[in-house]
Amino acid sequence: MTFEPTAAGGGAAFLRAALPAAAPTTLLALGRWWHTQGAAHSLGDAALMTTLASATALCGALTVKGGGELPAYCLGAAGGLAAAAIAGYATGLALPLIVWAVSTAVTAVVGIRARRADTRAEREHAHQVERDRIHADTEIQREAIRAQSRIEAAQITGAWQARAAAITAATTPRYQIEPIDPGLLALSAEARAALASPTARLALEPPRPAADPIPDHAAHDTA
């Protein structure tokens, strides 16, 4: 986003910046009119105007940190009051015109600089807002891409798992045991008679432990 100052906007800004410089001219004219109304060589009136000029200058000095055009207006009013005090007291116009010219020039410079500072601050604020908006849009797009990537990864993983399960199921051997016919396990009458004979019983009995041998001297004593 760029800001292109137009001719009308630049002229209006210049008028707003130069407007405080009109205060010394107005106050100088009023001071000269006051001179013809009885303020000539009046110390009291001159002291009053000097006090007002000092108070206005102090107000401008206190408000200079806040920025804006108020310090320029205070400076223009202070210069105009000082010129009016001189013009109201003195008969000649040389010193009042010098004070008026200096105060007008300084006020115009201060007003223009204040206006430029305000314009610069507005542009910086607009640029910061634009940067924040672009950063927010970038973060939103990045999160959307990440979410889409996670969804696609989950889909691919699920497809591979399903395919692996199908391959495993297809390659695993399956064993099926056929049921045994009970008739095959039945013994015939001849087999049952053979198993019931004494010979078969003797053969099926577990082996018995052998008896201990008789020592030679025991056999000799017995004989």
PDB file of C-alpha atoms in Angstrom:
ATOM      1  CA  MET A   1       0.000   0.000   0.000  1.00  0.00           C
ATOM      2  CA  THR A   2       1.420   3.355  -1.045  1.00  0.00           C
ATOM      3  CA  PHE A   3       0.314   6.883  -0.277  1.00  0.00           C
ATOM      4  CA  GLU A   4       0.510   9.433  -3.059  1.00  0.00           C
ATOM      5  CA  PRO A   5      -0.229  12.960  -1.891  1.00  0.00           C
ATOM      6  CA  THR A   6      -2.453  14.864  -4.299  1.00  0.00           C
ATOM      7  CA  ALA A   7      -2.108  18.525  -5.176  1.00  0.00           C
ATOM      8  CA  ALA A   8      -5.316  19.466  -3.358  1.00  0.00           C
ATOM      9  CA  GLY A   9      -4.329  17.450  -0.291  1.00  0.00           C
ATOM     10  CA  GLY A  10      -0.833  18.987  -0.261  1.00  0.00           C
ATOM     11  CA  GLY A  11      -2.254  22.516  -0.532  1.00  0.00           C
ATOM     12  CA  ALA A  12      -4.720  21.918   2.293  1.00  0.00           C
ATOM     13  CA  ALA A  13      -1.959  20.490   4.462  1.00  0.00           C
ATOM     14  CA  PHE A  14       0.233  23.514   3.739  1.00  0.00           C
ATOM     15  CA  LEU A  15      -2.605  25.880   4.676  1.00  0.00           C
ATOM     16  CA  ARG A  16      -3.226  24.025   7.925  1.00  0.00           C
ATOM     17  CA  ALA A  17       0.484  24.132   8.717  1.00  0.00           C
ATOM     18  CA  ALA A  18       0.836  27.824   7.831  1.00  0.00           C
ATOM     19  CA  LEU A  19      -2.354  28.890   9.601  1.00  0.00           C
ATOM     20  CA  PRO A  20      -0.598  29.446  12.986  1.00  0.00           C
ATOM     21  CA  ALA A  21       1.678  31.980  11.229  1.00  0.00           C
ATOM     22  CA  ALA A  22      -1.346  34.244  10.730  1.00  0.00           C
ATOM     23  CA  ALA A  23      -1.602  34.882  14.476  1.00  0.00           C
ATOM     24  CA  PRO A  24       1.377  37.314  14.680  1.00  0.00           C
ATOM     25  CA  THR A  25      -0.056  39.427  11.834  1.00  0.00           C
ATOM     26  CA  THR A  26      -3.469  39.695  13.479  1.00  0.00           C
ATOM     27  CA  LEU A  27      -2.020  40.505  16.905  1.00  0.00           C
ATOM     28  CA  LEU A  28       0.389  43.059  15.442  1.00  0.00           C
ATOM     29  CA  ALA A  29      -2.512  44.870  13.781  1.00  0.00           C
ATOM     30  CA  LEU A  30      -4.474  44.844  17.031  1.00  0.00           C
ATOM     31  CA  GLY A  31      -1.415  46.110  18.940  1.00  0.00           C
ATOM     32  CA  ARG A  32      -1.021  49.023  16.564  1.00  0.00           C
ATOM     33  CA  TRP A  33      -4.722  49.841  16.883  1.00  0.00           C
ATOM     34  CA  TRP A  34      -4.313  49.616  20.660  1.00  0.00           C
ATOM     35  CA  HIS A  35      -1.452  52.122  20.386  1.00  0.00           C
ATOM     36  CA  THR A  36      -3.842  54.689  18.921  1.00  0.00           C
ATOM     37  CA  GLN A  37      -6.359  54.009  21.672  1.00  0.00           C
ATOM     38  CA  GLY A  38      -4.097  55.138  24.489  1.00  0.00           C
ATOM     39  CA  ALA A  39      -1.614  52.311  25.019  1.00  0.00           C
ATOM     40  CA  ALA A  40       1.310  54.384  23.773  1.00  0.00           C
ATOM     41  CA  HIS A  41       4.117  54.586  26.333  1.00  0.00           C
ATOM     42  CA  SER A  42       1.959  52.722  28.889  1.00  0.00           C
ATOM     43  CA  LEU A  43       4.162  50.445  30.968  1.00  0.00           C
ATOM     44  CA  GLY A  44       1.219  48.657  32.482  1.00  0.00           C
ATOM     45  CA  ASP A  45      -0.249  47.706  29.129  1.00  0.00           C
ATOM     46  CA  ALA A  46       3.151  46.650  27.833  1.00  0.00           C
ATOM     47  CA  ALA A  47       3.763  44.530  30.949  1.00  0.00           C
ATOM     48  CA  LEU A  48       0.350  42.901  30.537  1.00  0.00           C
ATOM     49  CA  MET A  49       1.062  41.954  26.930  1.00  0.00           C
ATOM     50  CA  THR A  50       4.536  40.738  27.846  1.00  0.00           C
ATOM     51  CA  THR A  51       3.067  38.518  30.589  1.00  0.00           C
ATOM     52  CA  LEU A  52       0.526  37.068  28.160  1.00  0.00           C
ATOM     53  CA  ALA A  53       3.257  36.438  25.612  1.00  0.00           C
ATOM     54  CA  SER A  54       5.409  34.648  28.216  1.00  0.00           C
ATOM     55  CA  ALA A  55       2.497  32.521  29.410  1.00  0.00           C
ATOM     56  CA  THR A  56       1.640  31.537  25.841  1.00  0.00           C
ATOM     57  CA  ALA A  57       5.269  30.643  25.097  1.00  0.00           C
ATOM     58  CA  LEU A  58       5.385  28.520  28.276  1.00  0.00           C
ATOM     59  CA  CYS A  59       2.201  26.738  27.191  1.00  0.00           C
ATOM     60  CA  GLY A  60       3.782  25.958  23.825  1.00  0.00           C
ATOM     61  CA  ALA A  61       6.925  24.629  25.515  1.00  0.00           C
ATOM     62  CA  LEU A  62       4.856  22.342  27.765  1.00  0.00           C
ATOM     63  CA  THR A  63       2.824  20.931  24.879  1.00  0.00           C
ATOM     64  CA  VAL A  64       5.708  20.412  22.446  1.00  0.00           C
ATOM     65  CA  LYS A  65       6.224  16.798  23.583  1.00  0.00           C
ATOM     66  CA  GLY A  66       2.674  15.895  22.713  1.00  0.00           C
ATOM     67  CA  GLY A  67       3.174  16.763  19.070  1.00  0.00           C
ATOM     68  CA  GLY A  68       0.472  18.159  16.850  1.00  0.00           C
ATOM     69  CA  GLU A  69      -0.107  21.767  15.810  1.00  0.00           C
ATOM     70  CA  LEU A  70      -0.869  23.198  19.272  1.00  0.00           C
ATOM     71  CA  PRO A  71       2.775  24.204  19.984  1.00  0.00           C
ATOM     72  CA  ALA A  72       2.854  26.101  16.668  1.00  0.00           C
ATOM     73  CA  TYR A  73      -0.319  27.995  17.576  1.00  0.00           C
ATOM     74  CA  CYS A  74       1.105  28.821  21.017  1.00  0.00           C
ATOM     75  CA  LEU A  75       4.379  30.015  19.469  1.00  0.00           C
ATOM     76  CA  GLY A  76       2.541  32.176  16.925  1.00  0.00           C
ATOM     77  CA  ALA A  77       0.349  33.681  19.634  1.00  0.00           C
ATOM     78  CA  ALA A  78       3.405  34.385  21.831  1.00  0.00           C
ATOM     79  CA  GLY A  79       5.250  36.122  18.975  1.00  0.00           C
ATOM     80  CA  GLY A  80       2.162  38.101  18.066  1.00  0.00           C
ATOM     81  CA  LEU A  81       1.607  39.216  21.650  1.00  0.00           C
ATOM     82  CA  ALA A  82       5.246  40.278  21.924  1.00  0.00           C
ATOM     83  CA  ALA A  83       4.963  42.261  18.684  1.00  0.00           C
ATOM     84  CA  ALA A  84       1.676  43.772  19.868  1.00  0.00           C
ATOM     85  CA  ALA A  85       3.258  44.802  23.174  1.00  0.00           C
ATOM     86  CA  ILE A  86       6.066  46.594  21.345  1.00  0.00           C
ATOM     87  CA  ALA A  87       3.722  48.082  18.747  1.00  0.00           C
ATOM     88  CA  GLY A  88       1.320  49.282  21.430  1.00  0.00           C
ATOM     89  CA  TYR A  89       4.042  50.900  23.533  1.00  0.00           C
ATOM     90  CA  ALA A  90       6.515  52.273  20.980  1.00  0.00           C
ATOM     91  CA  THR A  91       5.840  54.894  18.337  1.00  0.00           C
ATOM     92  CA  GLY A  92       7.985  53.421  15.545  1.00  0.00           C
ATOM     93  CA  LEU A  93       7.218  50.215  13.627  1.00  0.00           C
ATOM     94  CA  ALA A  94      10.730  48.935  12.976  1.00  0.00           C
ATOM     95  CA  LEU A  95      11.078  46.775  16.097  1.00  0.00           C
ATOM     96  CA  PRO A  96       7.463  45.465  16.009  1.00  0.00           C
ATOM     97  CA  LEU A  97       7.906  44.488  12.350  1.00  0.00           C
ATOM     98  CA  ILE A  98      11.157  42.667  13.133  1.00  0.00           C
ATOM     99  CA  VAL A  99       9.517  40.732  15.961  1.00  0.00           C
ATOM    100  CA  TRP A 100       6.531  40.035  13.726  1.00  0.00           C
ATOM    101  CA  ALA A 101       8.696  38.729  10.858  1.00  0.00           C
ATOM    102  CA  VAL A 102      10.773  36.489  13.112  1.00  0.00           C
ATOM    103  CA  SER A 103       7.773  35.077  14.963  1.00  0.00           C
ATOM    104  CA  THR A 104       5.874  34.506  11.710  1.00  0.00           C
ATOM    105  CA  ALA A 105       8.779  32.658  10.107  1.00  0.00           C
ATOM    106  CA  VAL A 106       9.494  30.523  13.178  1.00  0.00           C
ATOM    107  CA  THR A 107       5.796  29.712  13.625  1.00  0.00           C
ATOM    108  CA  ALA A 108       5.463  28.692   9.979  1.00  0.00           C
ATOM    109  CA  VAL A 109       8.492  26.427  10.212  1.00  0.00           C
ATOM    110  CA  VAL A 110       7.294  24.814  13.432  1.00  0.00           C
ATOM    111  CA  GLY A 111       3.795  24.314  12.003  1.00  0.00           C
ATOM    112  CA  ILE A 112       5.075  22.713   8.819  1.00  0.00           C
ATOM    113  CA  ARG A 113       7.408  20.402  10.738  1.00  0.00           C
ATOM    114  CA  ALA A 114       4.591  19.408  13.085  1.00  0.00           C
ATOM    115  CA  ARG A 115       2.316  18.678  10.147  1.00  0.00           C
ATOM    116  CA  ARG A 116       4.996  16.599   8.462  1.00  0.00           C
ATOM    117  CA  ALA A 117       5.584  14.684  11.680  1.00  0.00           C
ATOM    118  CA  ASP A 118       1.864  13.944  11.974  1.00  0.00           C
ATOM    119  CA  THR A 119       1.709  12.844   8.342  1.00  0.00           C
ATOM    120  CA  ARG A 120       4.753  10.620   8.838  1.00  0.00           C
ATOM    121  CA  ALA A 121       3.181   9.074  11.926  1.00  0.00           C
ATOM    122  CA  GLU A 122      -0.058   8.425  10.048  1.00  0.00           C
ATOM    123  CA  ARG A 123       1.838   6.761   7.223  1.00  0.00           C
ATOM    124  CA  GLU A 124       3.843   4.636   9.621  1.00  0.00           C
ATOM    125  CA  HIS A 125       0.646   3.582  11.365  1.00  0.00           C
ATOM    126  CA  ALA A 126      -0.987   2.713   8.040  1.00  0.00           C
ATOM    127  CA  HIS A 127       2.106   0.748   6.974  1.00  0.00           C
ATOM    128  CA  GLN A 128       2.149  -1.105  10.298  1.00  0.00           C
ATOM    129  CA  VAL A 129      -1.525  -1.980   9.933  1.00  0.00           C
ATOM    130  CA  GLU A 130      -0.853  -3.244   6.405  1.00  0.00           C
ATOM    131  CA  ARG A 131       2.127  -5.296   7.598  1.00  0.00           C
ATOM    132  CA  ASP A 132       0.041  -6.790  10.400  1.00  0.00           C
ATOM    133  CA  ARG A 133      -2.714  -7.657   7.936  1.00  0.00           C
ATOM    134  CA  ILE A 134      -0.259  -9.318   5.550  1.00  0.00           C
ATOM    135  CA  HIS A 135       1.330 -11.228   8.439  1.00  0.00           C
ATOM    136  CA  ALA A 136      -2.082 -12.413   9.628  1.00  0.00           C
ATOM    137  CA  ASP A 137      -3.041 -13.521   6.097  1.00  0.00           C
ATOM    138  CA  THR A 138       0.263 -15.356   5.764  1.00  0.00           C
ATOM    139  CA  GLU A 139      -0.254 -17.157   9.067  1.00  0.00           C
ATOM    140  CA  ILE A 140      -3.790 -18.144   8.058  1.00  0.00           C
ATOM    141  CA  GLN A 141      -2.585 -19.521   4.719  1.00  0.00           C
ATOM    142  CA  ARG A 142       0.281 -21.350   6.425  1.00  0.00           C
ATOM    143  CA  GLU A 143      -2.062 -22.991   8.935  1.00  0.00           C
ATOM    144  CA  ALA A 144      -4.446 -23.938   6.132  1.00  0.00           C
ATOM    145  CA  ILE A 145      -1.583 -25.579   4.205  1.00  0.00           C
ATOM    146  CA  ARG A 146      -0.465 -27.431   7.339  1.00  0.00           C
ATOM    147  CA  ALA A 147      -3.989 -28.676   8.014  1.00  0.00           C
ATOM    148  CA  GLN A 148      -4.366 -29.841   4.405  1.00  0.00           C
ATOM    149  CA  SER A 149      -0.994 -31.606   4.609  1.00  0.00           C
ATOM    150  CA  ARG A 150      -2.013 -33.410   7.803  1.00  0.00           C
ATOM    151  CA  ILE A 151      -5.304 -34.489   6.218  1.00  0.00           C
ATOM    152  CA  GLU A 152      -3.548 -35.817   3.101  1.00  0.00           C
ATOM    153  CA  ALA A 153      -0.925 -37.593   5.218  1.00  0.00           C
ATOM    154  CA  ALA A 154      -3.663 -39.240   7.287  1.00  0.00           C
ATOM    155  CA  GLN A 155      -5.472 -40.346   4.129  1.00  0.00           C
ATOM    156  CA  ILE A 156      -2.294 -41.816   2.617  1.00  0.00           C
ATOM    157  CA  THR A 157      -1.422 -43.570   5.878  1.00  0.00           C
ATOM    158  CA  GLY A 158      -4.909 -45.048   6.167  1.00  0.00           C
ATOM    159  CA  ALA A 159      -4.793 -46.274   2.572  1.00  0.00           C
ATOM    160  CA  TRP A 160      -1.413 -47.947   3.099  1.00  0.00           C
ATOM    161  CA  GLN A 161      -2.564 -49.564   6.340  1.00  0.00           C
ATOM    162  CA  ALA A 162      -5.692 -50.909   4.656  1.00  0.00           C
ATOM    163  CA  ARG A 163      -3.606 -52.265   1.772  1.00  0.00           C
ATOM    164  CA  ALA A 164      -1.101 -53.874   4.150  1.00  0.00           C
ATOM    165  CA  ALA A 165      -3.930 -55.489   6.100  1.00  0.00           C
ATOM    166  CA  ALA A 166      -5.437 -56.843   2.877  1.00  0.00           C
ATOM    167  CA  ILE A 167      -2.065 -58.243   1.731  1.00  0.00           C
ATOM    168  CA  THR A 168      -1.472 -59.843   5.136  1.00  0.00           C
ATOM    169  CA  ALA A 169      -4.907 -61.407   5.148  1.00  0.00           C
ATOM    170  CA  ALA A 170      -4.405 -62.731   1.631  1.00  0.00           C
ATOM    171  CA  THR A 171      -0.982 -64.292   2.321  1.00  0.00           C
ATOM    172  CA  THR A 172      -1.699 -65.810   5.757  1.00  0.00           C
ATOM    173  CA  PRO A 173      -2.315 -69.627   5.466  1.00  0.00           C
ATOM    174  CA  ARG A 174      -5.583 -70.923   6.826  1.00  0.00           C
ATOM    175  CA  TYR A 175      -5.864 -74.349   8.432  1.00  0.00           C
ATOM    176  CA  GLN A 176      -9.170 -76.180   8.714  1.00  0.00           C
ATOM    177  CA  ILE A 177      -9.499 -79.343  10.807  1.00  0.00           C
ATOM    178  CA  GLU A 178     -12.066 -81.773   9.566  1.00  0.00           C
ATOM    179  CA  PRO A 179     -14.288 -83.338  12.250  1.00  0.00           C
ATOM    180  CA  ILE A 180     -13.321 -86.892  13.323  1.00  0.00           C
ATOM    181  CA  ASP A 181     -15.841 -89.599  12.928  1.00  0.00           C
ATOM    182  CA  PRO A 182     -16.514 -91.175  16.392  1.00  0.00           C
ATOM    183  CA  GLY A 183     -17.055 -94.497  14.720  1.00  0.00           C
ATOM    184  CA  LEU A 184     -13.388 -94.685  13.818  1.00  0.00           C
ATOM    185  CA  LEU A 185     -12.417 -94.566  17.490  1.00  0.00           C
ATOM    186  CA  ALA A 186     -14.746 -97.423  18.539  1.00  0.00           C
ATOM    187  CA  LEU A 187     -13.007-100.755  19.401  1.00  0.00           C
ATOM    188  CA  SER A 188     -14.173-103.998  18.034  1.00  0.00           C
ATOM    189  CA  ALA A 189     -15.176-106.933  20.262  1.00  0.00           C
ATOM    190  CA  GLU A 190     -11.969-108.793  19.480  1.00  0.00           C
ATOM    191  CA  ALA A 191      -9.868-105.760  20.471  1.00  0.00           C
ATOM    192  CA  ARG A 192     -11.718-105.370  23.736  1.00  0.00           C
ATOM    193  CA  ALA A 193     -11.288-109.093  24.533  1.00  0.00           C
ATOM    194  CA  ALA A 194      -7.570-108.888  23.743  1.00  0.00           C
ATOM    195  CA  LEU A 195      -7.104-105.879  26.027  1.00  0.00           C
ATOM    196  CA  ALA A 196      -8.954-107.705  28.824  1.00  0.00           C
ATOM    197  CA  SER A 197      -6.635-110.725  28.724  1.00  0.00           C
ATOM    198  CA  PRO A 198      -4.034-111.212  31.554  1.00  0.00           C
ATOM    199  CA  THR A 199      -1.198-110.973  29.076  1.00  0.00           C
ATOM    200  CA  ALA A 200      -2.320-107.598  27.840  1.00  0.00           C
ATOM    201  CA  ARG A 201      -2.797-106.356  31.383  1.00  0.00           C
ATOM    202  CA  LEU A 202       0.667-107.461  32.329  1.00  0.00           C
ATOM    203  CA  ALA A 203       2.115-105.748  29.295  1.00  0.00           C
ATOM    204  CA  LEU A 204       0.284-102.546  30.071  1.00  0.00           C
ATOM    205  CA  GLU A 205       1.388-102.434  33.725  1.00  0.00           C
ATOM    206  CA  PRO A 206       4.223-100.006  34.534  1.00  0.00           C
ATOM    207  CA  PRO A 207       7.609-101.575  35.200  1.00  0.00           C
ATOM    208  CA  ARG A 208       8.373-102.456  38.825  1.00  0.00           C
ATOM    209  CA  PRO A 209      11.701-101.625  40.528  1.00  0.00           C
ATOM    210  CA  ALA A 210      14.181-104.536  40.722  1.00  0.00           C
ATOM    211  CA  ALA A 211      14.802-106.207  44.161  1.00  0.00           C
ATOM    212  CA  ASP A 212      18.064-105.504  45.985  1.00  0.00           C
ATOM    213  CA  PRO A 213      20.731-108.274  45.436  1.00  0.00           C
ATOM    214  CA  ILE A 214      21.597-110.464  48.394  1.00  0.00           C
ATOM    215  CA  PRO A 215      25.194-110.014  49.646  1.00  0.00           C
ATOM    216  CA  ASP A 216      27.585-113.033  49.357  1.00  0.00           C
ATOM    217  CA  HIS A 217      28.192-113.398  53.077  1.00  0.00           C
ATOM    218  CA  ALA A 218      24.419-113.424  53.719  1.00  0.00           C
ATOM    219  CA  ALA A 219      23.984-116.171  51.145  1.00  0.00           C
ATOM    220  CA  HIS A 220      26.824-118.189  52.756  1.00  0.00           C
ATOM    221  CA  ASP A 221      25.314-117.897  56.229  1.00  0.00           C
ATOM    222  CA  THR A 222      22.037-119.045  54.944  1.00  0.00           C
ATOM    223  CA  ALA A 223      23.612-122.095  53.347  1.00  0.00           C
TER     224      ALA A 223
END
